[in-house]
């Protein structure tokens, strides 16, 4: 980054003292710290032979030193710490999401083709008639419980083996317990039940090959048996043959699945690029397209309604308190009005939800009604808006109070002296000046509420759901709808959810950009 | 308050004016307080059930608070939440102020793009980024469990990824209001850019530092989605996770404890709020309005 406004060089060039000793010491300490962190991060990467990771650590550390050792690049010195974190935890995830939106990533399409094949073969292992049985100890290679997964197997004949994806190795020195299970063995760390559970997917995915298509699989966490894979992959035809039924499943590299001639697919597939298919699906499927549009409509109304609601309510109370004559109880009003802002929002959302509960909610008891507030589209939407306005208006009240106080009183007085009524003075003097200050906040409020996941998830959970659309509820925002697609219930579809996210991103950015253009804050940037 | 230039208003009109102000303020205050009174009454009610709760306290006892502090890990969650919120607020204020200083005082290539970029990246629905962050930290947990899942360090790092945000804009606006002549004077006196920043500018923008700190503190205490991915271990949980689990599992029975936990969590926020309150109005708007 080239600076145009660096300080003029001091006379004496590089030899002149450039600051007190403390500054130099602080700088030296920071650079030493960055080197320390780099070494700390590099060691396990080196142990894992992760050269890409090591390269990254070296590059980032190099960048830090390059920026801070130089006398120039002053703005970069101030921006770098925040920018590094921003890049790692915001930019990279966004880029990753955009990349995911062009794949079929989701349940059944997570890993590579090799992993899919291994999993299909392993899960088709059934116990053979003469298959051996073993007492199983799940362990990790090395001294750490996070090492490579290994099965320590004790056979009925007393033979002990270590088994991994490569095969069996005899383990003569292992100690076995009264149940016949291996207690410990040199070079391995037995896992506790909790640790083993935590790596459950690995445990059930591991099949120790014993030759001739047979393998050993875990049955639970303490037993294992030898069996034969019913489904076997053949490189030659790029297909999987089921030896029991004789069905041949051929790999479809475009869709990432093994499919039989009849169209039947194996549930385990792999991740492939699908180009713009996810986007095309939103546009092409009439069910999805109409759900998307109706959600978008309510979503916009929710964000706009919240913004308008908090602004009107916040401004109204700010105006009521903004008077030259001291209002009685002014400080108390102020304190009570900001209380909702100080309460923990997530808890208050859950609490409002319970207050509107049809069976034992407070609202029904106070009003003496029997309304199923969250059960009807109209009432549920009203509840969502009410709760959100309750949460948001104190902030807007604070903003408006500050903005009103910043407007010079002389301006209003001058207008009044020129013959403007109170209302006219407000409309033509106070309001425009107020908007200059408040407009950016309003835009931020809109953008925030457009994606206000908690406000819906913790109150209505997107419901009520019309009988004909179990996935798109009538208070769903695009983001809660996407969340359900990505993580909820059966069949997570990250690829598709990522595509919807990218669309949401474009929509919010466009709306906010249109708003920003009208606000004065743009000029700030160009100053 | 400055006296008005207008002649004194007629008493009748003045009374009317006060009347509508009070009426409006009372109505909105009632709306603001309604659920809060309910929380207080539920927290104090020894029965502690949702179905038995009343709008105003009829039975009063400390039972819910006692159960909360002895039967659950609430004190631990509380400490975790406060620790995370304080660290995140302090670090965010520092990182954001550093960046705001650069944006306000220097002209460099990429400045405009950077400022807009900060706004645009906020618009991205963050939660899907969870998939990416989850994958990243699965790898980190294997290599360096010290900053992996179930640690507050890892979560703090992720939170700090959002340190540069709309807050940076807020701060930049505030820095802009500090006259550039001040910088010149300091430089003539031989101050380096770092001295200028730490010794002269930072104290001048204290109000906006306070407000950003408060905003970040509140949002960290409330943060839920990312924490639920990161902190799976009981000991590392935050209050948000603990309370949510409380009403998710046995909503009716533990309602009183939930309300008590909510009230206790509001206390530090209120304290900070009270302490900072004279800075708040100033900090929120001075950057945006040029007097």
PDB file of N, CA and C in Angstrom, chain A residues 2 4-5 7 20 40 44 78 86 88-90 93 96 319-320 325-326 328 333 341 344-346 351-352 354-355 357 360 362 365 390 399 437 451 479 497-498 501 505 512 516 522 524-527, chain B residues 18 21-22 24 31-32 34-35 38-39 50 53 98 101 105 107-108 111-112 116 119-120 123-124 127-129 132 135-137 143-144 157 161-162 176 187 193-195 215 222 240 251 285 289-290:
ATOM      1  N   UNK A   2       0.746   2.053  -1.034  1.00  0.00           N
ATOM      2  CA  UNK A   2       1.551   3.272  -1.122  1.00  0.00           C
ATOM      3  C   UNK A   2       0.845   4.391  -0.386  1.00  0.00           C
ATOM      4  N   UNK A   4       0.281   8.436   0.429  1.00  0.00           N
ATOM      5  CA  UNK A   4       0.481   9.753  -0.152  1.00  0.00           C
ATOM      6  C   UNK A   4       0.737  10.759   0.953  1.00  0.00           C
ATOM      7  N   UNK A   5       0.511  10.330   2.167  1.00  0.00           N
ATOM      8  CA  UNK A   5       0.547  11.295   3.250  1.00  0.00           C
ATOM      9  C   UNK A   5       1.476  10.826   4.365  1.00  0.00           C
ATOM     10  N   UNK A   7       4.694  10.978   6.785  1.00  0.00           N
ATOM     11  CA  UNK A   7       5.358  12.147   7.362  1.00  0.00           C
ATOM     12  C   UNK A   7       6.630  12.435   6.594  1.00  0.00           C
ATOM     13  N   UNK A  20      10.954   7.465  21.287  1.00  0.00           N
ATOM     14  CA  UNK A  20      11.549   7.038  22.542  1.00  0.00           C
ATOM     15  C   UNK A  20      11.808   5.539  22.523  1.00  0.00           C
ATOM     16  N   UNK A  40       5.088 -21.720  17.196  1.00  0.00           N
ATOM     17  CA  UNK A  40       4.101 -22.521  17.922  1.00  0.00           C
ATOM     18  C   UNK A  40       3.121 -23.164  16.964  1.00  0.00           C
ATOM     19  N   UNK A  44       3.273 -28.360  15.043  1.00  0.00           N
ATOM     20  CA  UNK A  44       2.382 -29.486  14.710  1.00  0.00           C
ATOM     21  C   UNK A  44       2.166 -29.630  13.204  1.00  0.00           C
ATOM     22  N   UNK A  78      -1.470  -0.295  10.691  1.00  0.00           N
ATOM     23  CA  UNK A  78      -2.679  -0.171  11.508  1.00  0.00           C
ATOM     24  C   UNK A  78      -3.782  -1.118  11.059  1.00  0.00           C
ATOM     25  N   UNK A  86      -9.943 -10.797   9.706  1.00  0.00           N
ATOM     26  CA  UNK A  86     -11.095 -10.691   8.807  1.00  0.00           C
ATOM     27  C   UNK A  86     -10.968 -11.674   7.654  1.00  0.00           C
ATOM     28  N   UNK A  88      -9.160 -14.469   7.538  1.00  0.00           N
ATOM     29  CA  UNK A  88      -9.231 -15.863   7.948  1.00  0.00           C
ATOM     30  C   UNK A  88     -10.651 -16.294   8.281  1.00  0.00           C
ATOM     31  N   UNK A  89     -11.403 -15.455   8.985  1.00  0.00           N
ATOM     32  CA  UNK A  89     -12.675 -15.942   9.530  1.00  0.00           C
ATOM     33  C   UNK A  89     -13.911 -15.361   8.882  1.00  0.00           C
ATOM     34  N   UNK A  90     -13.723 -14.441   7.924  1.00  0.00           N
ATOM     35  CA  UNK A  90     -14.901 -13.949   7.208  1.00  0.00           C
ATOM     36  C   UNK A  90     -14.745 -14.124   5.704  1.00  0.00           C
ATOM     37  N   UNK A  93     -14.349 -18.019   4.691  1.00  0.00           N
ATOM     38  CA  UNK A  93     -15.632 -18.724   4.719  1.00  0.00           C
ATOM     39  C   UNK A  93     -16.587 -18.285   3.611  1.00  0.00           C
ATOM     40  N   UNK A  96     -15.375 -19.831   0.465  1.00  0.00           N
ATOM     41  CA  UNK A  96     -15.667 -21.258   0.539  1.00  0.00           C
ATOM     42  C   UNK A  96     -17.139 -21.517   0.237  1.00  0.00           C
ATOM     43  N   UNK A 319     -38.334  12.543  20.765  1.00  0.00           N
ATOM     44  CA  UNK A 319     -38.925  13.874  20.613  1.00  0.00           C
ATOM     45  C   UNK A 319     -39.685  14.277  21.871  1.00  0.00           C
ATOM     46  N   UNK A 320     -40.414  13.304  22.437  1.00  0.00           N
ATOM     47  CA  UNK A 320     -41.197  13.620  23.630  1.00  0.00           C
ATOM     48  C   UNK A 320     -40.284  14.064  24.763  1.00  0.00           C
ATOM     49  N   UNK A 325     -38.076  22.725  28.279  1.00  0.00           N
ATOM     50  CA  UNK A 325     -38.495  22.678  29.686  1.00  0.00           C
ATOM     51  C   UNK A 325     -38.228  21.270  30.192  1.00  0.00           C
ATOM     52  N   UNK A 326     -37.603  21.195  31.322  1.00  0.00           N
ATOM     53  CA  UNK A 326     -37.271  19.878  31.876  1.00  0.00           C
ATOM     54  C   UNK A 326     -38.540  19.126  32.203  1.00  0.00           C
ATOM     55  N   UNK A 328     -40.730  16.319  33.990  1.00  0.00           N
ATOM     56  CA  UNK A 328     -40.618  15.599  35.264  1.00  0.00           C
ATOM     57  C   UNK A 328     -40.358  14.109  35.001  1.00  0.00           C
ATOM     58  N   UNK A 333     -37.545   7.987  32.942  1.00  0.00           N
ATOM     59  CA  UNK A 333     -38.025   7.535  31.630  1.00  0.00           C
ATOM     60  C   UNK A 333     -36.879   6.968  30.820  1.00  0.00           C
ATOM     61  N   UNK A 341     -33.046  -2.919  25.932  1.00  0.00           N
ATOM     62  CA  UNK A 341     -31.777  -3.068  25.237  1.00  0.00           C
ATOM     63  C   UNK A 341     -30.743  -3.746  26.123  1.00  0.00           C
ATOM     64  N   UNK A 344     -30.712  -9.493  28.032  1.00  0.00           N
ATOM     65  CA  UNK A 344     -30.132 -10.393  27.026  1.00  0.00           C
ATOM     66  C   UNK A 344     -31.175 -10.761  25.964  1.00  0.00           C
ATOM     67  N   UNK A 345     -30.888 -10.402  24.717  1.00  0.00           N
ATOM     68  CA  UNK A 345     -31.894 -10.514  23.662  1.00  0.00           C
ATOM     69  C   UNK A 345     -32.358 -11.946  23.434  1.00  0.00           C
ATOM     70  N   UNK A 346     -31.408 -12.895  23.406  1.00  0.00           N
ATOM     71  CA  UNK A 346     -31.825 -14.266  23.099  1.00  0.00           C
ATOM     72  C   UNK A 346     -32.820 -14.771  24.136  1.00  0.00           C
ATOM     73  N   UNK A 351     -38.526 -15.766  25.893  1.00  0.00           N
ATOM     74  CA  UNK A 351     -39.537 -15.401  26.869  1.00  0.00           C
ATOM     75  C   UNK A 351     -40.800 -14.877  26.200  1.00  0.00           C
ATOM     76  N   UNK A 352     -40.624 -14.046  25.187  1.00  0.00           N
ATOM     77  CA  UNK A 352     -41.786 -13.570  24.427  1.00  0.00           C
ATOM     78  C   UNK A 352     -42.515 -14.743  23.792  1.00  0.00           C
ATOM     79  N   UNK A 354     -42.767 -17.699  24.908  1.00  0.00           N
ATOM     80  CA  UNK A 354     -43.565 -18.353  25.942  1.00  0.00           C
ATOM     81  C   UNK A 354     -44.751 -17.499  26.367  1.00  0.00           C
ATOM     82  N   UNK A 355     -44.580 -16.182  26.295  1.00  0.00           N
ATOM     83  CA  UNK A 355     -45.703 -15.321  26.667  1.00  0.00           C
ATOM     84  C   UNK A 355     -46.844 -15.448  25.667  1.00  0.00           C
ATOM     85  N   UNK A 357     -47.516 -18.213  24.107  1.00  0.00           N
ATOM     86  CA  UNK A 357     -47.913 -19.611  24.059  1.00  0.00           C
ATOM     87  C   UNK A 357     -49.436 -19.721  24.187  1.00  0.00           C
ATOM     88  N   UNK A 360     -50.539 -21.867  27.902  1.00  0.00           N
ATOM     89  CA  UNK A 360     -50.324 -21.288  29.218  1.00  0.00           C
ATOM     90  C   UNK A 360     -49.576 -19.969  29.138  1.00  0.00           C
ATOM     91  N   UNK A 362     -48.803 -15.926  28.950  1.00  0.00           N
ATOM     92  CA  UNK A 362     -49.268 -14.818  29.759  1.00  0.00           C
ATOM     93  C   UNK A 362     -50.241 -13.929  28.994  1.00  0.00           C
ATOM     94  N   UNK A 365     -53.688 -15.097  29.088  1.00  0.00           N
ATOM     95  CA  UNK A 365     -54.278 -15.023  30.427  1.00  0.00           C
ATOM     96  C   UNK A 365     -54.611 -13.577  30.794  1.00  0.00           C
ATOM     97  N   UNK A 390     -39.766  -4.362  19.919  1.00  0.00           N
ATOM     98  CA  UNK A 390     -39.492  -4.205  21.352  1.00  0.00           C
ATOM     99  C   UNK A 390     -37.987  -4.244  21.607  1.00  0.00           C
ATOM    100  N   UNK A 399     -30.000   6.705  19.549  1.00  0.00           N
ATOM    101  CA  UNK A 399     -29.443   7.354  18.362  1.00  0.00           C
ATOM    102  C   UNK A 399     -30.160   8.669  18.094  1.00  0.00           C
ATOM    103  N   UNK A 437     -27.835  12.003  10.060  1.00  0.00           N
ATOM    104  CA  UNK A 437     -27.171  11.200  11.076  1.00  0.00           C
ATOM    105  C   UNK A 437     -27.745   9.795  11.146  1.00  0.00           C
ATOM    106  N   UNK A 451     -31.364 -10.365   7.731  1.00  0.00           N
ATOM    107  CA  UNK A 451     -30.765 -11.661   8.062  1.00  0.00           C
ATOM    108  C   UNK A 451     -30.849 -11.953   9.546  1.00  0.00           C
ATOM    109  N   UNK A 479     -33.016 -16.655   5.534  1.00  0.00           N
ATOM    110  CA  UNK A 479     -31.890 -17.247   6.253  1.00  0.00           C
ATOM    111  C   UNK A 479     -32.328 -18.433   7.123  1.00  0.00           C
ATOM    112  N   UNK A 497     -27.966 -24.868  -0.220  1.00  0.00           N
ATOM    113  CA  UNK A 497     -28.097 -23.817   0.785  1.00  0.00           C
ATOM    114  C   UNK A 497     -27.081 -22.702   0.528  1.00  0.00           C
ATOM    115  N   UNK A 498     -25.889 -23.088   0.089  1.00  0.00           N
ATOM    116  CA  UNK A 498     -24.869 -22.078  -0.204  1.00  0.00           C
ATOM    117  C   UNK A 498     -25.327 -21.204  -1.367  1.00  0.00           C
ATOM    118  N   UNK A 501     -27.714 -18.766  -0.093  1.00  0.00           N
ATOM    119  CA  UNK A 501     -26.990 -17.744   0.670  1.00  0.00           C
ATOM    120  C   UNK A 501     -26.392 -16.690  -0.237  1.00  0.00           C
ATOM    121  N   UNK A 505     -27.194 -12.748  -0.221  1.00  0.00           N
ATOM    122  CA  UNK A 505     -26.105 -11.785  -0.160  1.00  0.00           C
ATOM    123  C   UNK A 505     -26.269 -10.724  -1.245  1.00  0.00           C
ATOM    124  N   UNK A 512     -29.060  -2.442   0.088  1.00  0.00           N
ATOM    125  CA  UNK A 512     -28.284  -1.545   0.933  1.00  0.00           C
ATOM    126  C   UNK A 512     -27.526  -0.525   0.095  1.00  0.00           C
ATOM    127  N   UNK A 516     -27.572   3.327   0.502  1.00  0.00           N
ATOM    128  CA  UNK A 516     -26.345   4.060   0.810  1.00  0.00           C
ATOM    129  C   UNK A 516     -26.129   5.218  -0.154  1.00  0.00           C
ATOM    130  N   UNK A 522     -21.905   8.422   1.849  1.00  0.00           N
ATOM    131  CA  UNK A 522     -21.036   8.172   0.712  1.00  0.00           C
ATOM    132  C   UNK A 522     -19.987   9.258   0.578  1.00  0.00           C
ATOM    133  N   UNK A 524     -18.580  10.909   2.766  1.00  0.00           N
ATOM    134  CA  UNK A 524     -17.548  10.743   3.778  1.00  0.00           C
ATOM    135  C   UNK A 524     -16.363   9.976   3.218  1.00  0.00           C
ATOM    136  N   UNK A 525     -16.683   8.918   2.479  1.00  0.00           N
ATOM    137  CA  UNK A 525     -15.632   8.054   1.983  1.00  0.00           C
ATOM    138  C   UNK A 525     -14.719   8.824   1.042  1.00  0.00           C
ATOM    139  N   UNK A 526     -15.320   9.733   0.263  1.00  0.00           N
ATOM    140  CA  UNK A 526     -14.547  10.399  -0.766  1.00  0.00           C
ATOM    141  C   UNK A 526     -13.816  11.630  -0.264  1.00  0.00           C
ATOM    142  N   UNK A 527     -14.013  11.938   0.975  1.00  0.00           N
ATOM    143  CA  UNK A 527     -13.365  13.153   1.473  1.00  0.00           C
ATOM    144  C   UNK A 527     -11.853  13.061   1.386  1.00  0.00           C
TER     145      UNK A 527
ATOM    146  N   UNK B  18     -47.175  19.158  27.789  1.00  0.00           N
ATOM    147  CA  UNK B  18     -46.590  18.184  28.724  1.00  0.00           C
ATOM    148  C   UNK B  18     -47.439  16.932  28.800  1.00  0.00           C
ATOM    149  N   UNK B  21     -46.781  14.547  25.987  1.00  0.00           N
ATOM    150  CA  UNK B  21     -45.451  13.945  26.145  1.00  0.00           C
ATOM    151  C   UNK B  21     -45.502  12.828  27.186  1.00  0.00           C
ATOM    152  N   UNK B  22     -46.123  13.133  28.326  1.00  0.00           N
ATOM    153  CA  UNK B  22     -46.203  12.116  29.374  1.00  0.00           C
ATOM    154  C   UNK B  22     -47.032  10.920  28.931  1.00  0.00           C
ATOM    155  N   UNK B  24     -47.517   9.724  25.921  1.00  0.00           N
ATOM    156  CA  UNK B  24     -46.747   8.905  24.992  1.00  0.00           C
ATOM    157  C   UNK B  24     -45.653   8.131  25.739  1.00  0.00           C
ATOM    158  N   UNK B  31     -45.019  -0.611  27.467  1.00  0.00           N
ATOM    159  CA  UNK B  31     -44.673  -1.625  26.462  1.00  0.00           C
ATOM    160  C   UNK B  31     -43.271  -2.169  26.742  1.00  0.00           C
ATOM    161  N   UNK B  32     -42.355  -1.257  27.069  1.00  0.00           N
ATOM    162  CA  UNK B  32     -40.973  -1.678  27.309  1.00  0.00           C
ATOM    163  C   UNK B  32     -40.874  -2.555  28.550  1.00  0.00           C
ATOM    164  N   UNK B  34     -43.388  -4.347  30.136  1.00  0.00           N
ATOM    165  CA  UNK B  34     -44.293  -5.485  30.277  1.00  0.00           C
ATOM    166  C   UNK B  34     -43.558  -6.824  30.420  1.00  0.00           C
ATOM    167  N   UNK B  35     -42.727  -7.207  29.443  1.00  0.00           N
ATOM    168  CA  UNK B  35     -42.064  -8.517  29.603  1.00  0.00           C
ATOM    169  C   UNK B  35     -41.041  -8.539  30.727  1.00  0.00           C
ATOM    170  N   UNK B  38     -42.639  -9.277  33.892  1.00  0.00           N
ATOM    171  CA  UNK B  38     -42.977 -10.698  33.874  1.00  0.00           C
ATOM    172  C   UNK B  38     -41.760 -11.554  34.246  1.00  0.00           C
ATOM    173  N   UNK B  39     -40.582 -11.205  33.716  1.00  0.00           N
ATOM    174  CA  UNK B  39     -39.368 -11.950  34.056  1.00  0.00           C
ATOM    175  C   UNK B  39     -39.106 -11.852  35.553  1.00  0.00           C
ATOM    176  N   UNK B  50     -43.852 -22.162  34.116  1.00  0.00           N
ATOM    177  CA  UNK B  50     -44.382 -21.208  33.149  1.00  0.00           C
ATOM    178  C   UNK B  50     -45.888 -21.098  33.279  1.00  0.00           C
ATOM    179  N   UNK B  53     -47.074 -18.994  36.192  1.00  0.00           N
ATOM    180  CA  UNK B  53     -46.513 -17.657  36.376  1.00  0.00           C
ATOM    181  C   UNK B  53     -47.571 -16.584  36.210  1.00  0.00           C
ATOM    182  N   UNK B  98      -7.571   0.982  15.505  1.00  0.00           N
ATOM    183  CA  UNK B  98      -6.363   1.012  14.682  1.00  0.00           C
ATOM    184  C   UNK B  98      -6.744   1.201  13.214  1.00  0.00           C
ATOM    185  N   UNK B 101      -8.274   4.628  12.395  1.00  0.00           N
ATOM    186  CA  UNK B 101      -7.235   5.655  12.329  1.00  0.00           C
ATOM    187  C   UNK B 101      -6.608   5.671  10.940  1.00  0.00           C
ATOM    188  N   UNK B 105      -6.967   8.928   8.622  1.00  0.00           N
ATOM    189  CA  UNK B 105      -5.830   9.836   8.547  1.00  0.00           C
ATOM    190  C   UNK B 105      -4.915   9.618   7.356  1.00  0.00           C
ATOM    191  N   UNK B 107      -4.268   8.402   3.166  1.00  0.00           N
ATOM    192  CA  UNK B 107      -4.836   8.133   1.856  1.00  0.00           C
ATOM    193  C   UNK B 107      -3.936   7.106   1.194  1.00  0.00           C
ATOM    194  N   UNK B 108      -4.501   5.951   0.870  1.00  0.00           N
ATOM    195  CA  UNK B 108      -3.672   4.903   0.289  1.00  0.00           C
ATOM    196  C   UNK B 108      -4.498   4.129  -0.725  1.00  0.00           C
ATOM    197  N   UNK B 111      -8.104   2.163  -0.250  1.00  0.00           N
ATOM    198  CA  UNK B 111      -8.827   2.696   0.898  1.00  0.00           C
ATOM    199  C   UNK B 111     -10.336   2.635   0.679  1.00  0.00           C
ATOM    200  N   UNK B 112     -10.770   3.131  -0.481  1.00  0.00           N
ATOM    201  CA  UNK B 112     -12.208   3.112  -0.770  1.00  0.00           C
ATOM    202  C   UNK B 112     -12.728   1.685  -0.832  1.00  0.00           C
ATOM    203  N   UNK B 116     -15.686   0.064   1.597  1.00  0.00           N
ATOM    204  CA  UNK B 116     -16.913  -0.560   1.098  1.00  0.00           C
ATOM    205  C   UNK B 116     -16.910  -2.055   1.358  1.00  0.00           C
ATOM    206  N   UNK B 119     -18.313  -3.009   4.610  1.00  0.00           N
ATOM    207  CA  UNK B 119     -19.785  -2.984   4.668  1.00  0.00           C
ATOM    208  C   UNK B 119     -20.361  -4.195   3.974  1.00  0.00           C
ATOM    209  N   UNK B 120     -19.816  -4.495   2.775  1.00  0.00           N
ATOM    210  CA  UNK B 120     -20.405  -5.554   1.952  1.00  0.00           C
ATOM    211  C   UNK B 120     -20.286  -6.903   2.644  1.00  0.00           C
ATOM    212  N   UNK B 123     -22.950  -8.098   4.921  1.00  0.00           N
ATOM    213  CA  UNK B 123     -24.247  -8.488   4.379  1.00  0.00           C
ATOM    214  C   UNK B 123     -24.321  -9.984   4.152  1.00  0.00           C
ATOM    215  N   UNK B 124     -23.177 -10.661   4.214  1.00  0.00           N
ATOM    216  CA  UNK B 124     -23.207 -12.087   3.919  1.00  0.00           C
ATOM    217  C   UNK B 124     -23.803 -12.842   5.087  1.00  0.00           C
ATOM    218  N   UNK B 127     -24.100 -17.457   9.013  1.00  0.00           N
ATOM    219  CA  UNK B 127     -24.174 -18.788   9.601  1.00  0.00           C
ATOM    220  C   UNK B 127     -23.722 -19.875   8.648  1.00  0.00           C
ATOM    221  N   UNK B 128     -23.846 -19.634   7.319  1.00  0.00           N
ATOM    222  CA  UNK B 128     -23.393 -20.679   6.408  1.00  0.00           C
ATOM    223  C   UNK B 128     -21.883 -20.787   6.445  1.00  0.00           C
ATOM    224  N   UNK B 129     -21.258 -19.665   6.802  1.00  0.00           N
ATOM    225  CA  UNK B 129     -19.812 -19.681   6.960  1.00  0.00           C
ATOM    226  C   UNK B 129     -19.433 -20.686   8.032  1.00  0.00           C
ATOM    227  N   UNK B 132     -17.732 -23.725   6.777  1.00  0.00           N
ATOM    228  CA  UNK B 132     -16.314 -23.511   6.491  1.00  0.00           C
ATOM    229  C   UNK B 132     -15.511 -23.419   7.778  1.00  0.00           C
ATOM    230  N   UNK B 135     -15.009 -26.767   9.392  1.00  0.00           N
ATOM    231  CA  UNK B 135     -13.964 -27.569   8.754  1.00  0.00           C
ATOM    232  C   UNK B 135     -12.575 -27.060   9.135  1.00  0.00           C
ATOM    233  N   UNK B 136     -12.422 -25.715   9.123  1.00  0.00           N
ATOM    234  CA  UNK B 136     -11.138 -25.124   9.483  1.00  0.00           C
ATOM    235  C   UNK B 136     -10.737 -25.556  10.884  1.00  0.00           C
ATOM    236  N   UNK B 137     -11.690 -25.445  11.804  1.00  0.00           N
ATOM    237  CA  UNK B 137     -11.337 -25.703  13.194  1.00  0.00           C
ATOM    238  C   UNK B 137     -11.280 -27.190  13.519  1.00  0.00           C
ATOM    239  N   UNK B 143      -4.459 -30.246  15.280  1.00  0.00           N
ATOM    240  CA  UNK B 143      -3.078 -29.786  15.339  1.00  0.00           C
ATOM    241  C   UNK B 143      -2.772 -29.093  16.661  1.00  0.00           C
ATOM    242  N   UNK B 144      -3.647 -28.182  17.055  1.00  0.00           N
ATOM    243  CA  UNK B 144      -3.424 -27.389  18.265  1.00  0.00           C
ATOM    244  C   UNK B 144      -4.714 -27.358  19.081  1.00  0.00           C
ATOM    245  N   UNK B 157     -11.143 -16.037  18.587  1.00  0.00           N
ATOM    246  CA  UNK B 157     -10.511 -15.761  17.297  1.00  0.00           C
ATOM    247  C   UNK B 157     -11.565 -15.548  16.228  1.00  0.00           C
ATOM    248  N   UNK B 161     -12.648 -12.126  13.978  1.00  0.00           N
ATOM    249  CA  UNK B 161     -12.732 -11.997  12.525  1.00  0.00           C
ATOM    250  C   UNK B 161     -13.719 -10.917  12.137  1.00  0.00           C
ATOM    251  N   UNK B 162     -14.677 -10.632  13.020  1.00  0.00           N
ATOM    252  CA  UNK B 162     -15.667  -9.597  12.751  1.00  0.00           C
ATOM    253  C   UNK B 162     -15.329  -8.271  13.415  1.00  0.00           C
ATOM    254  N   UNK B 176     -12.770  11.483  12.103  1.00  0.00           N
ATOM    255  CA  UNK B 176     -12.832  12.574  11.127  1.00  0.00           C
ATOM    256  C   UNK B 176     -13.173  13.911  11.781  1.00  0.00           C
ATOM    257  N   UNK B 187       2.936  16.538  15.097  1.00  0.00           N
ATOM    258  CA  UNK B 187       4.072  16.103  14.275  1.00  0.00           C
ATOM    259  C   UNK B 187       5.212  17.102  14.340  1.00  0.00           C
ATOM    260  N   UNK B 193       3.786   8.573  14.378  1.00  0.00           N
ATOM    261  CA  UNK B 193       2.370   8.279  14.120  1.00  0.00           C
ATOM    262  C   UNK B 193       1.762   7.448  15.245  1.00  0.00           C
ATOM    263  N   UNK B 194       2.586   6.604  15.854  1.00  0.00           N
ATOM    264  CA  UNK B 194       2.062   5.770  16.936  1.00  0.00           C
ATOM    265  C   UNK B 194       1.771   6.620  18.173  1.00  0.00           C
ATOM    266  N   UNK B 195       2.669   7.559  18.472  1.00  0.00           N
ATOM    267  CA  UNK B 195       2.429   8.434  19.623  1.00  0.00           C
ATOM    268  C   UNK B 195       1.193   9.277  19.393  1.00  0.00           C
ATOM    269  N   UNK B 215     -21.487  -2.103  22.620  1.00  0.00           N
ATOM    270  CA  UNK B 215     -22.226  -2.844  21.592  1.00  0.00           C
ATOM    271  C   UNK B 215     -21.647  -4.249  21.440  1.00  0.00           C
ATOM    272  N   UNK B 222     -24.955 -12.198  23.856  1.00  0.00           N
ATOM    273  CA  UNK B 222     -26.120 -12.762  23.188  1.00  0.00           C
ATOM    274  C   UNK B 222     -25.787 -13.784  22.119  1.00  0.00           C
ATOM    275  N   UNK B 240     -25.728 -18.100  27.338  1.00  0.00           N
ATOM    276  CA  UNK B 240     -26.709 -18.241  26.261  1.00  0.00           C
ATOM    277  C   UNK B 240     -26.982 -19.713  25.968  1.00  0.00           C
ATOM    278  N   UNK B 251     -39.123 -27.033  29.495  1.00  0.00           N
ATOM    279  CA  UNK B 251     -39.451 -25.633  29.442  1.00  0.00           C
ATOM    280  C   UNK B 251     -40.312 -25.183  30.610  1.00  0.00           C
ATOM    281  N   UNK B 285     -23.520   9.364  17.715  1.00  0.00           N
ATOM    282  CA  UNK B 285     -23.882  10.252  16.619  1.00  0.00           C
ATOM    283  C   UNK B 285     -22.859  11.304  16.276  1.00  0.00           C
ATOM    284  N   UNK B 289     -22.926  13.534  12.582  1.00  0.00           N
ATOM    285  CA  UNK B 289     -23.467  14.870  12.389  1.00  0.00           C
ATOM    286  C   UNK B 289     -22.351  15.889  12.491  1.00  0.00           C
ATOM    287  N   UNK B 290     -22.254  16.712  11.475  1.00  0.00           N
ATOM    288  CA  UNK B 290     -21.290  17.793  11.577  1.00  0.00           C
ATOM    289  C   UNK B 290     -22.037  19.031  12.044  1.00  0.00           C
TER     290      UNK B 290
END
